[in-house]
Coordinates of C-alpha atoms (C1' of nucleotides) in Angstrom, one line a residue:
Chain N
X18 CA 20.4 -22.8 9.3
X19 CA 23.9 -22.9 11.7
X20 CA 24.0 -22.3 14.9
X21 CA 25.3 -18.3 14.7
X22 CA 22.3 -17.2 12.7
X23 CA 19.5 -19.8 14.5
X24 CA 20.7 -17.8 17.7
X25 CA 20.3 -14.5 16.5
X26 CA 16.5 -15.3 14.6
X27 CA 15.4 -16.2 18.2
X28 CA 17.2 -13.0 19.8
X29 CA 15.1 -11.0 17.1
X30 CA 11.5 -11.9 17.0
X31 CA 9.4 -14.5 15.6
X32 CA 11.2 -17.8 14.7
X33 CA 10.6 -18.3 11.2
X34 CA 13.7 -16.8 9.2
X35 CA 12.3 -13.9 6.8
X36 CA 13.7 -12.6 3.2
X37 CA 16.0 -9.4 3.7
X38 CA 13.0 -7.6 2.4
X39 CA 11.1 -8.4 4.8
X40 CA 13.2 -7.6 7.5
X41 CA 14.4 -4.2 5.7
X42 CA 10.2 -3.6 6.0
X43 CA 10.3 -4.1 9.6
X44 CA 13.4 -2.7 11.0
X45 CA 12.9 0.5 8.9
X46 CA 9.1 0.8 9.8
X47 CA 10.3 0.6 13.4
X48 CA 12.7 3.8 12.7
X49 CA 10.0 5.9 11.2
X50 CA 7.5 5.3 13.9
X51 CA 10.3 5.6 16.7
X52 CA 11.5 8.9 14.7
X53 CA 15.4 7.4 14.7
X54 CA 14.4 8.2 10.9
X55 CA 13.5 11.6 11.7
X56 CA 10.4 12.5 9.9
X57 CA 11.4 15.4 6.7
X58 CA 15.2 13.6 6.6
X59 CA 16.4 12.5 3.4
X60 CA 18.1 9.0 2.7
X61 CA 20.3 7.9 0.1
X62 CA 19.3 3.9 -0.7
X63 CA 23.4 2.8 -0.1
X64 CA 23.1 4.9 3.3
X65 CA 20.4 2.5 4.2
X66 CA 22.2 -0.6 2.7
X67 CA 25.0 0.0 4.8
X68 CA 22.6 1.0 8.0
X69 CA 21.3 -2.6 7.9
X70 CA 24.3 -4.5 6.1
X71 CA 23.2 -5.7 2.9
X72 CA 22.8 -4.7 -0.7
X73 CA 20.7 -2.1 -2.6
X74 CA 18.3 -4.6 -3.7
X75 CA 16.1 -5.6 -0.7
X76 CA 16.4 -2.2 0.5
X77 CA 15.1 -0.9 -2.6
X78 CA 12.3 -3.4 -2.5
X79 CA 11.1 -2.1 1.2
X80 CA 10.9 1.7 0.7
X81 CA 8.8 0.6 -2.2
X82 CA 6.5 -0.9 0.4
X83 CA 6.5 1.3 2.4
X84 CA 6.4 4.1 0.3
X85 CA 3.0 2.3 -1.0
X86 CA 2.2 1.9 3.1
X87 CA 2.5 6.0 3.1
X88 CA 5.2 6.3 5.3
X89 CA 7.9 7.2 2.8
X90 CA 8.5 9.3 -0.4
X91 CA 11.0 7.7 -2.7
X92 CA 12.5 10.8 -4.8
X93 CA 14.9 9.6 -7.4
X94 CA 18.7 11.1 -6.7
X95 CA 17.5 12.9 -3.3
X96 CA 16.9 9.5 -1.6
X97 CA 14.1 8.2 0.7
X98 CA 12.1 11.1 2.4
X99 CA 10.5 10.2 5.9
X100 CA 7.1 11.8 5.8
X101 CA 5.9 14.5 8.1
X102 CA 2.4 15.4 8.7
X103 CA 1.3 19.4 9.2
X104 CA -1.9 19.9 11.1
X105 CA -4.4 19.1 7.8
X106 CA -2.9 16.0 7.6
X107 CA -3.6 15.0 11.0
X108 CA -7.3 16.5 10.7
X109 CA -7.6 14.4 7.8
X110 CA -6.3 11.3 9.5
X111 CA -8.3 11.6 12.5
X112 CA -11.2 12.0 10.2
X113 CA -10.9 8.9 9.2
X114 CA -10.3 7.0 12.4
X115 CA -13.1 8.6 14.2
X116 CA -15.1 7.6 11.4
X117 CA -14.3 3.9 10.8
X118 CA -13.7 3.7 14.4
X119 CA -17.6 4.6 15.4
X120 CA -18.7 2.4 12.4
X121 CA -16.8 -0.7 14.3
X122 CA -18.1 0.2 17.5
X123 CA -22.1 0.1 16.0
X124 CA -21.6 -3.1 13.9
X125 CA -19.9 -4.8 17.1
X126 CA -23.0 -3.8 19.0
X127 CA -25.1 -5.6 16.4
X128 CA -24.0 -8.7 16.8
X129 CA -24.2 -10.0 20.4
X130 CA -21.2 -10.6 21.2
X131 CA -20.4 -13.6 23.9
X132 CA -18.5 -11.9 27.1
X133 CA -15.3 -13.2 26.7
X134 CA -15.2 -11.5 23.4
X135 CA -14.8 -8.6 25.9
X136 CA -12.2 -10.0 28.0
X137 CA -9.2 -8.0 26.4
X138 CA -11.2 -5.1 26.2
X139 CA -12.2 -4.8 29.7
X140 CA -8.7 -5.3 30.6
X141 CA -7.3 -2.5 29.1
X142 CA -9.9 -0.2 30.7
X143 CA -8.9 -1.8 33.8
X144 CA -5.3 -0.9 32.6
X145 CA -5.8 2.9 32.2
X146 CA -7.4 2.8 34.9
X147 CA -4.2 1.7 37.0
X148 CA -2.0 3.6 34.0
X149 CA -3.5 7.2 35.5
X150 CA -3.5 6.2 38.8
X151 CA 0.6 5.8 38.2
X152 CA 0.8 8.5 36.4
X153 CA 2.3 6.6 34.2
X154 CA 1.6 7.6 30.5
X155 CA 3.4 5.2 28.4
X156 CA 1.4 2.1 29.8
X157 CA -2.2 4.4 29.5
X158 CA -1.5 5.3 25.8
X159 CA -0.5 1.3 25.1
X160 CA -3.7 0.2 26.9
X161 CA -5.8 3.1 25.3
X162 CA -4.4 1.4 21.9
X163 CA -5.4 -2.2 23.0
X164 CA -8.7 -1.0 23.6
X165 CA -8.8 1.4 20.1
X166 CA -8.0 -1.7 18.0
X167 CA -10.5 -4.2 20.2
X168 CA -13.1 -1.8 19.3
X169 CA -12.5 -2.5 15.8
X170 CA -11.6 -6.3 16.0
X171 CA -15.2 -6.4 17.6
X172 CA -16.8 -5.0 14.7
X173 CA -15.4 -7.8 12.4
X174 CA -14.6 -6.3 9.8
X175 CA -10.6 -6.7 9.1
X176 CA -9.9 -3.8 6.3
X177 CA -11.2 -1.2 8.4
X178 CA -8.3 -2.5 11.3
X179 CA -5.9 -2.7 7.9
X180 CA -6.7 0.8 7.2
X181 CA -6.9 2.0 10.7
X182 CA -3.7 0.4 11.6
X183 CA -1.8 1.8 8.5
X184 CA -2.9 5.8 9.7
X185 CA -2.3 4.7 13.2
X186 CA 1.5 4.2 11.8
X187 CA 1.4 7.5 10.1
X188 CA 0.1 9.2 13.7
X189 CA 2.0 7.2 16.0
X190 CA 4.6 9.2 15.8
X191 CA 2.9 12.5 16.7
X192 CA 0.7 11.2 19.6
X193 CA 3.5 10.0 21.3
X194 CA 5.3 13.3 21.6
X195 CA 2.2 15.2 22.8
X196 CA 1.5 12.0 25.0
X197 CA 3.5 13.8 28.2
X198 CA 2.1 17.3 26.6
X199 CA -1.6 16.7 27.1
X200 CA -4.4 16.9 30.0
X201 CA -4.9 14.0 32.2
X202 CA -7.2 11.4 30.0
X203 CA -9.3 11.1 32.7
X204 CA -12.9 11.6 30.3
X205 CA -10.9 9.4 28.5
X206 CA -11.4 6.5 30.4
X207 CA -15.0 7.1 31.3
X208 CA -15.6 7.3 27.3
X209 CA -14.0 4.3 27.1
X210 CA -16.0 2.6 29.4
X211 CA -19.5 4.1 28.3
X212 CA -18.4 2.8 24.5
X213 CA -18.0 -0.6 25.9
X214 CA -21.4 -0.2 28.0
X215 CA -23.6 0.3 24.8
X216 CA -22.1 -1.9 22.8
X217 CA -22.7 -4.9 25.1
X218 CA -26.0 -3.7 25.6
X219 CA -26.8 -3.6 21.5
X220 CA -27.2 0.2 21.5
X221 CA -25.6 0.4 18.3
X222 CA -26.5 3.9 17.8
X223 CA -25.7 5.2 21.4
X224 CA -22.0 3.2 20.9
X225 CA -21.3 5.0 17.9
X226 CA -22.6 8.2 18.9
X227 CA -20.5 8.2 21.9
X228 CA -17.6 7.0 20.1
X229 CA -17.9 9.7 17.5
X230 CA -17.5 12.4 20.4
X231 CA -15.0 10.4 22.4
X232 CA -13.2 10.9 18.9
X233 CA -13.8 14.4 18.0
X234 CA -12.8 15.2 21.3
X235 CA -9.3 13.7 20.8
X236 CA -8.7 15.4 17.8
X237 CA -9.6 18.5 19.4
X238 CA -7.0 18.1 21.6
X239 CA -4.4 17.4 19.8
X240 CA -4.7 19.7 17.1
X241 CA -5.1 22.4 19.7
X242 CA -1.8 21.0 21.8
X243 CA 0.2 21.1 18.3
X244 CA -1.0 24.7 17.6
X245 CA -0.2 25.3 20.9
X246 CA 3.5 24.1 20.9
X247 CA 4.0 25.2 17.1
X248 CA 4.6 21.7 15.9
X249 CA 3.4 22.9 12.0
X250 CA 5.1 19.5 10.6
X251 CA 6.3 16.6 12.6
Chain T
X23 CA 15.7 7.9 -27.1
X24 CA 15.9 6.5 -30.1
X25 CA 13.2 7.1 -32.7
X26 CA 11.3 4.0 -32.5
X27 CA 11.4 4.4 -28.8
X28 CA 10.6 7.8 -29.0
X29 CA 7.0 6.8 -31.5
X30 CA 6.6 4.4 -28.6
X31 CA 6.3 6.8 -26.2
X32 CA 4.4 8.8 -27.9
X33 CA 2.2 6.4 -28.8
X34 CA 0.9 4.5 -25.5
X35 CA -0.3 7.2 -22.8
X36 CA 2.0 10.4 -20.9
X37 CA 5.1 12.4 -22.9
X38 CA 7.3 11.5 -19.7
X39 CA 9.0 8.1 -20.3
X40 CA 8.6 6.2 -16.3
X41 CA 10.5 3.7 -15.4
X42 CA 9.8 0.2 -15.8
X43 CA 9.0 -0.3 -12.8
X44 CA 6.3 2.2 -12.6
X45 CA 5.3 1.1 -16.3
X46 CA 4.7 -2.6 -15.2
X47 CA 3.0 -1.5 -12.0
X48 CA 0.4 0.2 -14.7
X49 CA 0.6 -2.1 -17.1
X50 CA 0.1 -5.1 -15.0
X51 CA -2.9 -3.1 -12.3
X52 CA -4.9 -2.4 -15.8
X53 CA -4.7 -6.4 -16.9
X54 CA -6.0 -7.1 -13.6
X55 CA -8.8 -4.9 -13.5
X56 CA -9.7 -6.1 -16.7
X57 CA -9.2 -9.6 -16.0
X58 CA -7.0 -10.1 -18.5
X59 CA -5.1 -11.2 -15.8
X60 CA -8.0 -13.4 -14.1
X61 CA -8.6 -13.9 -10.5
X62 CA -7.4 -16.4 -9.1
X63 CA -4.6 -17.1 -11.2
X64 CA -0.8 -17.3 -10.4
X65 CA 2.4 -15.4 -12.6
X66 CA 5.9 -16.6 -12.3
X67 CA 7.8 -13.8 -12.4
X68 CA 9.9 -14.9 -15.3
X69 CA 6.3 -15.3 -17.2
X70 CA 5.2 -11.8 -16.1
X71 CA 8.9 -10.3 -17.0
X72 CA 8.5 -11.7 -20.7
X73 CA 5.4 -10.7 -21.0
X74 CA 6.3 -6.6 -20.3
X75 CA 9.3 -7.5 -22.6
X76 CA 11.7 -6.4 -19.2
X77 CA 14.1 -8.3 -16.7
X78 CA 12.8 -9.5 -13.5
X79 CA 14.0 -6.4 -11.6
X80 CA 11.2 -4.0 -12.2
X81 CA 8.7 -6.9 -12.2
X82 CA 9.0 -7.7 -9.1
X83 CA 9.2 -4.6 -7.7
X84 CA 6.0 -3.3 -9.6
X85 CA 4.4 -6.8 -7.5
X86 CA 5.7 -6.0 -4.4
X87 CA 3.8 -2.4 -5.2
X88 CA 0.7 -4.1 -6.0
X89 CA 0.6 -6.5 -2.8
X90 CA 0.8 -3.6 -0.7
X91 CA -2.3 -2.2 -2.3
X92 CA -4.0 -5.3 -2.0
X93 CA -4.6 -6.5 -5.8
X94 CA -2.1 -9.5 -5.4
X95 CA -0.5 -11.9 -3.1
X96 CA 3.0 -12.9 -4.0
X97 CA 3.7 -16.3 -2.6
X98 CA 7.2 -17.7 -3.2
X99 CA 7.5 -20.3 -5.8
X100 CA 3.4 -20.4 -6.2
X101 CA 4.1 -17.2 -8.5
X102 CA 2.3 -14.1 -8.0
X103 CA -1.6 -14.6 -7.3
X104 CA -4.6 -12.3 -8.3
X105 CA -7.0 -11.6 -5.4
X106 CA -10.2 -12.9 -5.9
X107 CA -13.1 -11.5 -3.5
X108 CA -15.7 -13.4 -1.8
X109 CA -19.1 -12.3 -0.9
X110 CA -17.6 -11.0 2.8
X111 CA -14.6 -9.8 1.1
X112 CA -17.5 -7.6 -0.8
X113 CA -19.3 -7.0 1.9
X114 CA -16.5 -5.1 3.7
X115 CA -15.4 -3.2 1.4
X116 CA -19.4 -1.9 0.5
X117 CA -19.0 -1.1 4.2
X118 CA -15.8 1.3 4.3
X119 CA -17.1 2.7 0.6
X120 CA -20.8 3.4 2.1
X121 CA -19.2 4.9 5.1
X122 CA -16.5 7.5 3.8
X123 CA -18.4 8.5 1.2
X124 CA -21.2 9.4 3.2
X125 CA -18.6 10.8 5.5
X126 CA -17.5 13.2 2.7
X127 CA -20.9 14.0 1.7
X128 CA -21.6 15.5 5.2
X129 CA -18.3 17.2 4.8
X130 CA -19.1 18.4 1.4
X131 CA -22.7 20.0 2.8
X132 CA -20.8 21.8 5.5
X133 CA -19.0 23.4 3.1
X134 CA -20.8 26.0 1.7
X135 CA -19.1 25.4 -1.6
X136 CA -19.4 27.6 -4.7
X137 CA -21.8 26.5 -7.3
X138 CA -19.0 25.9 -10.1
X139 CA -17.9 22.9 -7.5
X140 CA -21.4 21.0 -8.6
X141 CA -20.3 21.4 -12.4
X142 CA -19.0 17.9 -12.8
X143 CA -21.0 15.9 -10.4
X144 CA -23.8 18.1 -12.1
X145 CA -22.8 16.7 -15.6
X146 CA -22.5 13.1 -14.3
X147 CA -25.9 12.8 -13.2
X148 CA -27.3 14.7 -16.8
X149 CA -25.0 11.8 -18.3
X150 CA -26.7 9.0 -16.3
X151 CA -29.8 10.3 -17.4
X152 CA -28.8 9.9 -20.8
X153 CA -27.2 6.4 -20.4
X154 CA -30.3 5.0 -19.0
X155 CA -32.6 6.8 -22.2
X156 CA -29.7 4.9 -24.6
X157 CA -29.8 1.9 -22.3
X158 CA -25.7 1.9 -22.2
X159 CA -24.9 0.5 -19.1
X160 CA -21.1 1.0 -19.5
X161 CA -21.6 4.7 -20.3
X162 CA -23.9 4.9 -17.2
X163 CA -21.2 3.2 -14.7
X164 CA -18.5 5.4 -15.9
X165 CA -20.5 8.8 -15.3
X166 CA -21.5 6.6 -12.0
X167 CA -18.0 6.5 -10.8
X168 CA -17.1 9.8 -11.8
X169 CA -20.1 11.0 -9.2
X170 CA -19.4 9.4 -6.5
X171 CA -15.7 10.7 -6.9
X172 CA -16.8 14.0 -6.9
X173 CA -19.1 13.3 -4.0
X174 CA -15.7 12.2 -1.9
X175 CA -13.6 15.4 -3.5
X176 CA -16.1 17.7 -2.7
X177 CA -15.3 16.2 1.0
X178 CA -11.9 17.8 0.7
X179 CA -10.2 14.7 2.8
X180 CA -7.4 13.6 0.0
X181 CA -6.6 10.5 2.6
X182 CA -10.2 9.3 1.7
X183 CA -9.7 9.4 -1.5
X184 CA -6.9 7.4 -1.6
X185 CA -8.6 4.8 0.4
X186 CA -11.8 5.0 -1.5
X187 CA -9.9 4.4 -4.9
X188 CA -7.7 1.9 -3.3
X189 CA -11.2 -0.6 -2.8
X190 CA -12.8 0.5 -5.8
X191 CA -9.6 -0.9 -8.0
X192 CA -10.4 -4.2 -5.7
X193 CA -13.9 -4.4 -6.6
X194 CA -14.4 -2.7 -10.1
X195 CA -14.1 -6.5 -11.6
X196 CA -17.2 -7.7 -10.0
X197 CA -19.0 -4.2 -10.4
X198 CA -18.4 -4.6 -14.3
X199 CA -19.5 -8.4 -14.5
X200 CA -22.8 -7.4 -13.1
X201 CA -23.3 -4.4 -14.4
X202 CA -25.6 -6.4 -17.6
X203 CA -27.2 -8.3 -14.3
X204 CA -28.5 -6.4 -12.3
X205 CA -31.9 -4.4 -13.0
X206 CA -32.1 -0.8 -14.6
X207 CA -30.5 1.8 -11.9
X208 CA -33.5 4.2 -12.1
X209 CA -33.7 4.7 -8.3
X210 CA -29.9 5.3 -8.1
X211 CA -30.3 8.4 -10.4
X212 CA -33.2 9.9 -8.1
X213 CA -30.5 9.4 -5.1
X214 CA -27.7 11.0 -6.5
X215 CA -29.8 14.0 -7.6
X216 CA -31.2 13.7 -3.9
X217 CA -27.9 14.0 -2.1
X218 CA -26.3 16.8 -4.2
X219 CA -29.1 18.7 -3.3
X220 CA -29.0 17.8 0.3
X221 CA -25.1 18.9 -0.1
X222 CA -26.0 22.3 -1.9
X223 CA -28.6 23.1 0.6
X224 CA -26.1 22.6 3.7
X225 CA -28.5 19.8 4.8
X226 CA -25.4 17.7 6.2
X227 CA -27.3 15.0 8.4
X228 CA -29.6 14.4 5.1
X229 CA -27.2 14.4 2.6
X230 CA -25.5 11.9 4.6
X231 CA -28.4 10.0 5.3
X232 CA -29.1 9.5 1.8
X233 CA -25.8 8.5 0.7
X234 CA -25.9 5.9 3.0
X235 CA -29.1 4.6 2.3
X236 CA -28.1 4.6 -1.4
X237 CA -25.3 2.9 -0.7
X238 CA -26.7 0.1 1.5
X239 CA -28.9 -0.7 -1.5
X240 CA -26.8 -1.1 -3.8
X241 CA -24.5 -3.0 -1.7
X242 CA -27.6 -5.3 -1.0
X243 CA -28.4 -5.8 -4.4
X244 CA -25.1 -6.5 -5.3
X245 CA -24.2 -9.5 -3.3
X246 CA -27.7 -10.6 -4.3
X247 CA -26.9 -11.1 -7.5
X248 CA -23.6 -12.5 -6.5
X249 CA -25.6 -15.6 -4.5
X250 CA -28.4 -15.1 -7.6
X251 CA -25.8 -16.0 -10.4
X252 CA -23.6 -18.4 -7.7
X253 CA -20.2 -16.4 -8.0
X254 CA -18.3 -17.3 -4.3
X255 CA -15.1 -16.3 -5.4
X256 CA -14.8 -13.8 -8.5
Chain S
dT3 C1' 1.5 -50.7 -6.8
dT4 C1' 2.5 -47.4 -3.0
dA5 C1' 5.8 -45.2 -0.2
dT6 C1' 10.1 -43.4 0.5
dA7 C1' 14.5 -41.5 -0.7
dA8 C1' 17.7 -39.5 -4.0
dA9 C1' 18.5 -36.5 -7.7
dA10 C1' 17.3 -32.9 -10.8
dT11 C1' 15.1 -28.9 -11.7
dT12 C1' 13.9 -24.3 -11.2
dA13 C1' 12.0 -20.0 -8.9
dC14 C1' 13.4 -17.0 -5.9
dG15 C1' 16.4 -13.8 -3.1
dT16 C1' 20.3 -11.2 -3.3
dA17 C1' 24.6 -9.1 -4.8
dT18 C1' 26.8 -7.0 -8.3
dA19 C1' 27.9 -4.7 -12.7
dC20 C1' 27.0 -1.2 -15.5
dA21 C1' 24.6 2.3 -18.4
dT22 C1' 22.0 6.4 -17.8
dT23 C1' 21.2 10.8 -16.3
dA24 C1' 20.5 14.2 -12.7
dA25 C1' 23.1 17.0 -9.8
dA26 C1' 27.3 19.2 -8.4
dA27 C1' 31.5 21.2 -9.5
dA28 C1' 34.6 23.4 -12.4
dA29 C1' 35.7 26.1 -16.2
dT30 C1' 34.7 29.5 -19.4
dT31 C1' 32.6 33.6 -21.1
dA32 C1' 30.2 38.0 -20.8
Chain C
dT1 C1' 31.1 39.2 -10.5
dA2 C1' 27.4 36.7 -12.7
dA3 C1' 25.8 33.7 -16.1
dT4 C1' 26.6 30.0 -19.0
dT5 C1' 28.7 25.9 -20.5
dT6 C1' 31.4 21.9 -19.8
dT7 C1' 33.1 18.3 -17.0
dT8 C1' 32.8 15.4 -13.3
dT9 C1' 30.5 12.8 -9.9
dA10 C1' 27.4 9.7 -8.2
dA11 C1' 22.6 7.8 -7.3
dT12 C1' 19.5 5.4 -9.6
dG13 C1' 17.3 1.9 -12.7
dT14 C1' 17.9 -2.4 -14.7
dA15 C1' 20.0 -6.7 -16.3
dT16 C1' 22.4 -10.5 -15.0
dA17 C1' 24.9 -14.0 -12.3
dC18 C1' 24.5 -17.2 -8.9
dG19 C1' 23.7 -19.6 -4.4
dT20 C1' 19.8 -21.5 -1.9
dA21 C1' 15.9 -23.9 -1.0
dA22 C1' 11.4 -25.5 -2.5
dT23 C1' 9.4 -28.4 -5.8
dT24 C1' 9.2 -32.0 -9.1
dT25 C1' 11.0 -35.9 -11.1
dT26 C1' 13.2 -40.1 -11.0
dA27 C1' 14.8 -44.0 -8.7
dT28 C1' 14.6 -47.4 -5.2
dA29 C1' 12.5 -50.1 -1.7
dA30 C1' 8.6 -52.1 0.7

DNA sequence: TTATAAAATTACGTATACATTAAAAAATTA
DNA sequence: TAATTTTTTAATGTATACGTAATTTTATAA
């Protein structure tokens, strides 16, 4: 490795250097979820090639990926598409986050956890907590995510937090731009904290029950807000 | 086309010749949920490129495909590896299966669906019937699966679908090895009847119910024979 | 022999060449 | 003008070449 490129890999991320591929994956994964690939556009595979300075073939190889990760459509001769979601899609994702979502919260109230499994946990409540109190939205959803993928880390099982992460990629997008649109997530919080309650408690069926609704209610919200503002596919 | 390709065509499966890519991506996914390709085992990609009678190119991209939909691990120089599954690996995914599938049959009782939507999951169970009278297990596991896919149609969430076929590809290997194991699925015939007439009646809390239950028994009977017969890794 | 170092091998990652074929543009005809 | 055909363009799919680096083999030293 010289000196130029050593330099640059620490600038970027983690240290170990990764195949072109791999760093396609990432960079364009970032531009989908941070809508600099807006979502419905169209993009030719040399566009992209030139966008991130090398050849066809690694850029090939990642919107394959991620076409397989459901963030893209590759369409032969009309180039990448950047998915959008209409209102159905997002009911359908939601579906299954507040579903595999409640299941993690029971099974992590099965199990008897030791309190510093809760330490990150508690922090991000904490964080909201201090997040609405600044008004500051950005650092409430972040912590509200910490505590969404606890949750599930908690229940154990690690392909529920594979699939919830990958439609968490798929809605990022969306919650963020109704983020500044929405109520106060004041009940939010208090959820948050009565989810946590029961499951250090071992009332499995209380945690998931309340989880459930703290979902549902989300889902409410947002659908209605996107009604509301006539976002029919973002 | 030439004529011999043309026969070829013809010949193996859809009138629409794919690319190679997308042919190896089938190809190779139907070796390894037959085991032709056996768990466990590692593919350089010359061997694998030889083997579909094509250059590396599509190869690898049809494993970069499959990695992403968790059937293989390609690790550099090892050569691409089939994922075996160990009893928790199992036990997960019984988990996400029991709990969208009971998720879409709550959906599918809230539904109020026509009766010509209960045609095929109707047929499926009269075909189970019949299986178990011929004792032909293969015959009953196939008019199995196409139930419980209608169960998670009849839902109407196409996202759990995906995520639902997505695991069963990952564990249809070990459901086939034991399907000669495991004792004479009477009781599973009596649920399945049980929970499409929960679903007809609009019983949504029962029909779910059941579904579960169903499907925490044979989840439980499953890695029983697993630890019975000693397979840790299949 | 066992451990280490040097050399050889080879699998992979990537760029590139090129044939194919869909799409766009131009030319022709009605 | 509108419709059809022909020509051109260019995006993709695939094979191939080749540098790089990991692995294996061989050689050397302890």
């Amino acid at each position: 490795m010289t000196v130029s490129e050593k330099s640059f890999d620490t600038a970027s991320k983690t240290s170990k250097s990764k195949s072109n591929t791999h760093q396609a994956l990432e960079i364009l994964r970032n531009m989908i979820l941070s809508n600099e690939l807006a979502s419905g556009s169209n993009h030719l595979e040399k566009e992209l090639a030139s966008l991130l300075g090398m050849s066809r073939t690694p850029v090939r190889e990642a919107t394959l990926i991620l076409e397989a990760q459901g963030l893209v459509e590759v369409k032969p001769r009309h180039g990448v598409r950047i998915l959008s979601l209409s209102s159905k899609d997002m009911a359908e994702i939601y579906e299954i986050l507040t579903e595999l979502e409640s299941l993690s919260a029971e099974l992590a109230a099965n199990k008897d956890l030791p309190d510093d499994e809760f330490l990150i946990a508690e922090k991000a409540i904490r964080d909201m907590d201090q997040a609405l109190k600044n008004e500051d939205r950005e650092a409430w959803a972040e912590a509200d995510e910490i505590f969404h993928s606890e949750l599930v880390r908690l229940g154990g099982n690690k392909r529920i937090a594979d699939v919830i992460d990958k439609y968490n990629d798929q809605v990022r997008r969306v919650r963020y731009l109704t983020l500044n649109l929405r109520p106060t997530p004041t009940q939010s919080n208090e959820d948050h904290r009565n989810v946590l309650t029961a499951i250090r408690e071992g009332k499995a069926t209380t945690a998931r029950k309340l989880h459930t609704a703290h979902r549902i209610q989300a889902k409410t919200m947002l659908l209605a807000l996107l009604d509301k503002y006539g976002f029919h596919n973002i």
